[in-house]
mmCIF file of C-alpha atoms in Angstrom:
data_model
loop_
_atom_site.group_PDB
_atom_site.id
_atom_site.type_symbol
_atom_site.label_atom_id
_atom_site.label_comp_id
_atom_site.label_asym_id
_atom_site.label_seq_id
_atom_site.Cartn_x
_atom_site.Cartn_y
_atom_site.Cartn_z
ATOM 1 C CA MET D 17 -59.382 -95.647 1.399
ATOM 2 C CA LYS D 18 -56.459 -93.827 -0.233
ATOM 3 C CA ALA D 19 -58.688 -92.860 -3.144
ATOM 4 C CA ILE D 20 -61.382 -91.439 -0.849
ATOM 5 C CA LYS D 21 -58.773 -89.506 1.143
ATOM 6 C CA GLY D 22 -57.319 -88.053 -2.032
ATOM 7 C CA GLU D 23 -60.763 -86.953 -3.210
ATOM 8 C CA LEU D 24 -61.435 -85.213 0.167
ATOM 9 C CA GLN D 25 -58.162 -83.305 -0.057
ATOM 10 C CA ALA D 26 -58.952 -82.239 -3.607
ATOM 11 C CA LEU D 27 -62.425 -81.109 -2.484
ATOM 12 C CA LYS D 28 -60.947 -79.083 0.365
ATOM 13 C CA LYS D 29 -58.494 -77.495 -2.035
ATOM 14 C CA LEU D 30 -61.297 -76.525 -4.416
ATOM 15 C CA GLN D 31 -63.324 -75.151 -1.529
ATOM 16 C CA LYS D 32 -60.360 -73.052 -0.393
ATOM 17 C CA GLN D 33 -59.863 -71.699 -3.896
ATOM 18 C CA PHE D 34 -63.582 -70.894 -4.119
ATOM 19 C CA VAL D 35 -63.476 -68.947 -0.831
ATOM 20 C CA GLN D 36 -60.371 -67.053 -1.943
ATOM 21 C CA GLU D 37 -61.956 -66.164 -5.279
ATOM 22 C CA LYS D 38 -65.164 -65.071 -3.547
ATOM 23 C CA ASN D 39 -63.237 -62.817 -1.135
ATOM 24 C CA LYS D 40 -61.311 -61.346 -4.048
ATOM 25 C CA LEU D 41 -64.500 -60.512 -5.959
ATOM 26 C CA GLU D 42 -66.096 -58.985 -2.844
ATOM 27 C CA LYS D 43 -63.049 -56.774 -2.287
ATOM 28 C CA GLN D 44 -63.118 -55.648 -5.903
ATOM 29 C CA ALA D 45 -66.833 -54.855 -5.689
ATOM 30 C CA PHE D 46 -66.318 -52.915 -2.443
ATOM 31 C CA GLU D 47 -63.446 -50.936 -3.940
ATOM 32 C CA GLN D 48 -65.603 -49.996 -6.936
ATOM 33 C CA LYS D 49 -68.404 -48.787 -4.644
ATOM 34 C CA LYS D 50 -65.900 -46.803 -2.582
ATOM 35 C CA GLN D 51 -64.375 -45.076 -5.606
ATOM 36 C CA SER D 52 -67.819 -44.351 -7.035
ATOM 37 C CA ALA D 53 -68.977 -42.768 -3.756
ATOM 38 C CA LEU D 54 -65.829 -40.635 -3.524
ATOM 39 C CA ALA D 55 -66.243 -39.477 -7.107
ATOM 40 C CA GLN D 56 -69.813 -38.352 -6.327
ATOM 41 C CA GLY D 57 -68.758 -36.592 -3.125
ATOM 42 C CA LYS D 58 -70.575 -39.114 -0.943
ATOM 43 C CA VAL D 59 -69.440 -40.919 2.194
ATOM 44 C CA PRO D 60 -67.837 -44.241 1.167
ATOM 45 C CA PRO D 61 -69.320 -47.483 2.579
ATOM 46 C CA LEU D 62 -67.715 -49.330 5.468
ATOM 47 C CA SER D 63 -65.716 -52.442 4.763
ATOM 48 C CA GLN D 64 -66.368 -55.720 6.571
ATOM 49 C CA ASP D 65 -63.139 -55.220 8.511
ATOM 50 C CA ASP D 66 -64.334 -51.794 9.669
ATOM 51 C CA ILE D 67 -67.708 -53.208 10.692
ATOM 52 C CA GLN D 68 -66.077 -56.037 12.657
ATOM 53 C CA LEU D 69 -63.713 -53.586 14.361
ATOM 54 C CA PHE D 70 -66.689 -51.403 15.322
ATOM 55 C CA HIS D 71 -68.532 -54.349 16.867
ATOM 56 C CA GLN D 72 -65.401 -55.390 18.765
ATOM 57 C CA THR D 73 -65.079 -51.845 20.154
ATOM 58 C CA LEU D 74 -68.653 -51.956 21.436
ATOM 59 C CA ARG D 75 -68.181 -55.201 23.345
ATOM 60 C CA GLY D 76 -68.874 -54.670 27.021
ATOM 61 C CA VAL D 77 -70.587 -51.319 26.422
ATOM 62 C CA THR D 78 -73.867 -50.944 28.322
ATOM 63 C CA PRO D 79 -76.515 -48.561 26.914
ATOM 64 C CA LEU D 80 -77.534 -45.733 29.226
ATOM 65 C CA ALA D 81 -80.930 -46.004 30.839
ATOM 66 C CA ASP D 82 -83.629 -43.547 29.748
ATOM 67 C CA THR D 83 -83.343 -40.542 32.075
ATOM 68 C CA ASN D 84 -86.272 -38.634 30.575
ATOM 69 C CA ARG D 85 -83.832 -35.863 29.790
ATOM 70 C CA ILE D 86 -85.144 -33.009 27.667
ATOM 71 C CA ASP D 87 -82.663 -31.903 25.054
ATOM 72 C CA LYS D 88 -82.126 -28.177 25.233
ATOM 73 C CA LYS D 89 -82.448 -26.515 21.867
ATOM 74 C CA ALA D 90 -80.452 -23.444 20.935
ATOM 75 C CA ALA D 91 -82.291 -20.223 21.607
ATOM 76 C CA PRO D 92 -83.433 -18.454 18.444
ATOM 77 C CA LEU D 93 -81.304 -15.507 17.406
ATOM 78 C CA LYS D 94 -82.959 -12.232 18.294
ATOM 79 C CA ASN D 95 -81.502 -10.615 15.184
ATOM 80 C CA PRO D 96 -80.867 -13.247 12.507
ATOM 81 C CA GLU D 97 -80.474 -10.580 9.835
ATOM 82 C CA PHE D 98 -77.420 -9.244 11.636
ATOM 83 C CA TYR D 99 -75.672 -12.630 11.698
ATOM 84 C CA ARG D 100 -76.616 -13.290 8.075
ATOM 85 C CA ALA D 101 -75.007 -9.993 7.114
ATOM 86 C CA LYS D 102 -71.861 -10.789 9.090
ATOM 87 C CA ARG D 103 -71.613 -14.163 7.332
ATOM 88 C CA GLU D 104 -71.949 -12.468 3.949
ATOM 89 C CA GLN D 105 -69.224 -9.996 4.908
ATOM 90 C CA ALA D 106 -66.916 -12.857 5.928
ATOM 91 C CA GLU D 107 -67.567 -14.501 2.564
ATOM 92 C CA GLY D 108 -66.691 -11.304 0.726
ATOM 93 C CA GLU D 109 -70.160 -9.976 0.017
ATOM 94 C CA PRO D 110 -70.180 -6.152 -0.285
ATOM 95 C CA HIS D 111 -72.992 -5.839 2.243
ATOM 96 C CA LEU D 112 -73.347 -3.040 4.798
ATOM 97 C CA LEU D 113 -75.405 -3.284 7.940
ATOM 98 C CA MET D 114 -76.273 0.400 7.600
ATOM 99 C CA PRO D 115 -76.617 2.568 4.480
ATOM 100 C CA LYS D 116 -73.531 4.407 3.320
ATOM 101 C CA ARG D 117 -73.392 7.961 4.610
ATOM 102 C CA THR D 118 -70.001 9.062 3.287
ATOM 103 C CA LYS D 119 -71.334 12.393 2.005
ATOM 104 C CA ALA D 120 -74.379 12.697 4.232
ATOM 105 C CA PRO D 121 -74.490 15.526 6.784
ATOM 106 C CA ALA D 122 -76.084 15.146 10.185
ATOM 107 C CA THR D 123 -79.836 14.765 9.687
ATOM 108 C CA ARG D 124 -80.700 15.477 13.316
ATOM 109 C CA PRO D 125 -80.303 19.088 14.470
ATOM 110 C CA VAL D 126 -78.402 19.421 17.722
ATOM 111 C CA LYS D 127 -80.017 21.779 20.192
ATOM 112 C CA PRO D 128 -77.685 24.273 21.889
ATOM 113 C CA SER D 129 -78.782 22.970 25.292
ATOM 114 C CA HIS D 130 -77.292 19.603 24.388
ATOM 115 C CA ILE D 131 -73.791 20.974 23.904
ATOM 116 C CA GLN D 132 -71.587 22.506 26.516
ATOM 117 C CA PRO D 133 -70.687 26.037 25.386
ATOM 118 C CA GLN D 134 -66.963 25.464 25.803
ATOM 119 C CA ASP D 135 -66.900 22.180 23.859
ATOM 120 C CA GLU D 136 -68.743 21.682 20.584
ATOM 121 C CA TYR D 137 -67.697 18.026 20.497
ATOM 122 C CA THR D 138 -69.691 17.038 23.588
ATOM 123 C CA TYR D 139 -73.156 15.619 22.981
ATOM 124 C CA LEU D 140 -76.076 14.788 25.236
ATOM 125 C CA ALA D 141 -79.224 13.262 23.790
ATOM 126 C CA GLU D 142 -82.601 14.687 24.686
ATOM 127 C CA GLY D 143 -84.044 13.216 27.870
ATOM 128 C CA ILE D 144 -80.640 12.146 29.256
ATOM 129 C CA GLY D 145 -79.587 13.620 32.626
ATOM 130 C CA LYS D 146 -76.728 16.141 32.550
ATOM 131 C CA ASP D 147 -74.863 14.145 35.212
ATOM 132 C CA VAL D 148 -74.151 11.556 32.516
ATOM 133 C CA LEU D 149 -71.478 13.829 31.015
ATOM 134 C CA SER D 150 -69.602 14.141 34.300
ATOM 135 C CA LYS D 151 -69.862 10.388 34.824
ATOM 136 C CA LEU D 152 -68.416 9.813 31.369
ATOM 137 C CA LYS D 153 -65.465 12.058 32.239
ATOM 138 C CA GLN D 154 -64.932 10.080 35.430
ATOM 139 C CA LEU D 155 -65.050 6.811 33.410
ATOM 140 C CA VAL D 156 -67.826 5.468 35.613
ATOM 141 C CA TRP D 157 -68.710 3.063 32.813
ATOM 142 C CA PRO D 158 -65.784 0.877 31.668
ATOM 143 C CA ILE D 159 -64.895 1.100 27.988
ATOM 144 C CA GLU D 160 -65.839 -2.301 26.567
ATOM 145 C CA ALA D 161 -64.835 -1.841 22.915
ATOM 146 C CA THR D 162 -62.595 0.437 20.840
ATOM 147 C CA LEU D 163 -62.489 1.290 17.141
ATOM 148 C CA ASP D 164 -59.280 2.824 15.760
ATOM 149 C CA LEU D 165 -59.793 4.636 12.451
ATOM 150 C CA HIS D 166 -56.213 5.899 12.161
ATOM 151 C CA GLY D 167 -55.082 5.816 8.535
ATOM 152 C CA ALA D 168 -58.519 4.877 7.175
ATOM 153 C CA THR D 169 -59.979 6.625 4.156
ATOM 154 C CA LEU D 170 -63.417 8.177 4.456
ATOM 155 C CA GLU D 171 -64.946 5.235 2.593
ATOM 156 C CA GLN D 172 -63.154 2.694 4.788
ATOM 157 C CA ALA D 173 -64.072 4.610 7.940
ATOM 158 C CA THR D 174 -67.745 4.624 6.948
ATOM 159 C CA ILE D 175 -67.855 0.842 6.562
ATOM 160 C CA ARG D 176 -65.858 0.139 9.704
ATOM 161 C CA PHE D 177 -67.930 2.600 11.750
ATOM 162 C CA ASP D 178 -71.177 0.956 10.646
ATOM 163 C CA ARG D 179 -69.953 -2.533 11.470
ATOM 164 C CA PHE D 180 -68.502 -1.489 14.816
ATOM 165 C CA VAL D 181 -71.471 0.417 16.237
ATOM 166 C CA THR D 182 -73.911 -2.213 14.960
ATOM 167 C CA THR D 183 -71.957 -4.903 16.799
ATOM 168 C CA CYS D 184 -71.892 -2.769 19.957
ATOM 169 C CA PHE D 185 -75.652 -2.288 19.842
ATOM 170 C CA GLU D 186 -76.259 -5.966 19.077
ATOM 171 C CA HIS D 187 -74.217 -7.095 22.092
ATOM 172 C CA ASN D 188 -75.466 -4.352 24.447
ATOM 173 C CA VAL D 189 -72.060 -2.698 24.805
ATOM 174 C CA LYS D 190 -72.804 0.263 27.074
ATOM 175 C CA CYS D 191 -69.645 2.349 26.688
ATOM 176 C CA PHE D 192 -67.174 2.322 23.805
ATOM 177 C CA MET D 193 -64.506 4.516 22.245
ATOM 178 C CA ILE D 194 -63.779 5.595 18.673
ATOM 179 C CA ILE D 195 -60.324 6.919 17.812
ATOM 180 C CA HIS D 196 -60.617 9.207 14.793
ATOM 181 C CA GLY D 197 -57.293 11.028 15.064
ATOM 182 C CA LYS D 198 -56.482 14.722 15.178
ATOM 183 C CA GLY D 199 -56.112 15.169 11.444
ATOM 184 C CA TYR D 200 -52.353 15.725 11.342
ATOM 185 C CA GLY D 201 -52.009 13.374 8.405
ATOM 186 C CA SER D 202 -54.883 14.807 6.344
ATOM 187 C CA LYS D 203 -54.789 17.606 3.808
ATOM 188 C CA ASP D 204 -54.548 21.084 5.351
ATOM 189 C CA GLY D 205 -54.504 19.399 8.765
ATOM 190 C CA LYS D 206 -58.307 19.298 8.904
ATOM 191 C CA THR D 207 -59.983 16.657 11.035
ATOM 192 C CA VAL D 208 -62.246 15.161 8.362
ATOM 193 C CA LEU D 209 -62.931 11.898 10.168
ATOM 194 C CA LYS D 210 -63.624 13.631 13.463
ATOM 195 C CA GLN D 211 -66.414 15.736 11.987
ATOM 196 C CA ARG D 212 -67.908 12.754 10.176
ATOM 197 C CA VAL D 213 -67.837 10.461 13.213
ATOM 198 C CA ILE D 214 -69.543 13.122 15.331
ATOM 199 C CA SER D 215 -72.156 13.627 12.623
ATOM 200 C CA TRP D 216 -72.830 9.898 12.342
ATOM 201 C CA LEU D 217 -73.107 9.453 16.116
ATOM 202 C CA ARG D 218 -75.573 12.317 16.459
ATOM 203 C CA ASP D 219 -77.705 10.651 13.824
ATOM 204 C CA LEU D 220 -78.159 7.452 15.880
ATOM 205 C CA ASP D 221 -81.065 7.085 18.294
ATOM 206 C CA GLN D 222 -79.097 4.558 20.367
ATOM 207 C CA ILE D 223 -76.472 7.135 21.431
ATOM 208 C CA ALA D 224 -77.026 8.760 24.836
ATOM 209 C CA ALA D 225 -73.919 10.944 25.000
ATOM 210 C CA PHE D 226 -70.316 11.331 23.996
ATOM 211 C CA ILE D 227 -67.320 13.415 25.068
ATOM 212 C CA PRO D 228 -63.704 13.854 23.942
ATOM 213 C CA ALA D 229 -61.432 11.294 25.544
ATOM 214 C CA PRO D 230 -59.026 12.246 28.364
ATOM 215 C CA GLU D 231 -55.557 13.314 27.230
ATOM 216 C CA ASN D 232 -54.003 10.019 28.305
ATOM 217 C CA MET D 233 -56.500 8.160 26.079
ATOM 218 C CA GLY D 234 -56.220 10.263 22.932
ATOM 219 C CA GLY D 235 -57.652 13.631 23.923
ATOM 220 C CA GLU D 236 -59.326 15.422 21.030
ATOM 221 C CA GLY D 237 -58.370 12.546 18.739
ATOM 222 C CA ALA D 238 -60.918 10.184 20.277
ATOM 223 C CA LEU D 239 -64.459 10.061 21.602
ATOM 224 C CA ILE D 240 -65.921 8.140 24.520
ATOM 225 C CA ILE D 241 -69.487 7.159 23.666
ATOM 226 C CA LEU D 242 -72.326 6.005 25.887
ATOM 227 C CA GLY D 243 -75.151 3.971 24.399
ATOM 228 C CA LYS D 244 -78.671 4.031 25.734
ATOM 229 C CA GLY D 245 -78.589 0.266 26.183
ATOM 230 C CA SER D 246 -81.574 -2.076 26.400
#
């Protein structure tokens, strides 16, 4: 009996060693797979401990019944080219949403009837009621966005102007303001940016009108612009 008992103990010991060796080899194999996946930029496999922990976490969880719910898909972008361009700009791509017009004059002649005689910086697009100008002065439409071009070079102002007005049009911003300054910091005190901004605005079909801002909002150093909207 003692001999049989001794043989059983030896067998159990061998079995224990076998299990330990098997677990060791499995861990080594798993670690090799994990390192290989990480080296290739792939998601590493789950270990047996992770799998067991996951199953333990799900104990007592009851699946939801089918509610016949329809998953709502995101609405397609109405202007995907615009968002693609913005992404390229964020990534450093030298991409403009509008062509550069740094040296371009106004391409649309402004009729005398569209400008108040006492103010050459007031604009009213053709077909827009004259009461719009008085409403702009009264700030009937709240200013929803502002672009400050103080200290910008002509090249910088061109890029920032294009991005700003394009964003306003894309998001249906009705009324916005552009601060171009009074030219005190420029050579000979000439308002270079002011003339350019006015020229660019007159060249856009989406602009309904614009006027100089009230004194408490920048006066002749800024413009309040009204878009035609959708």
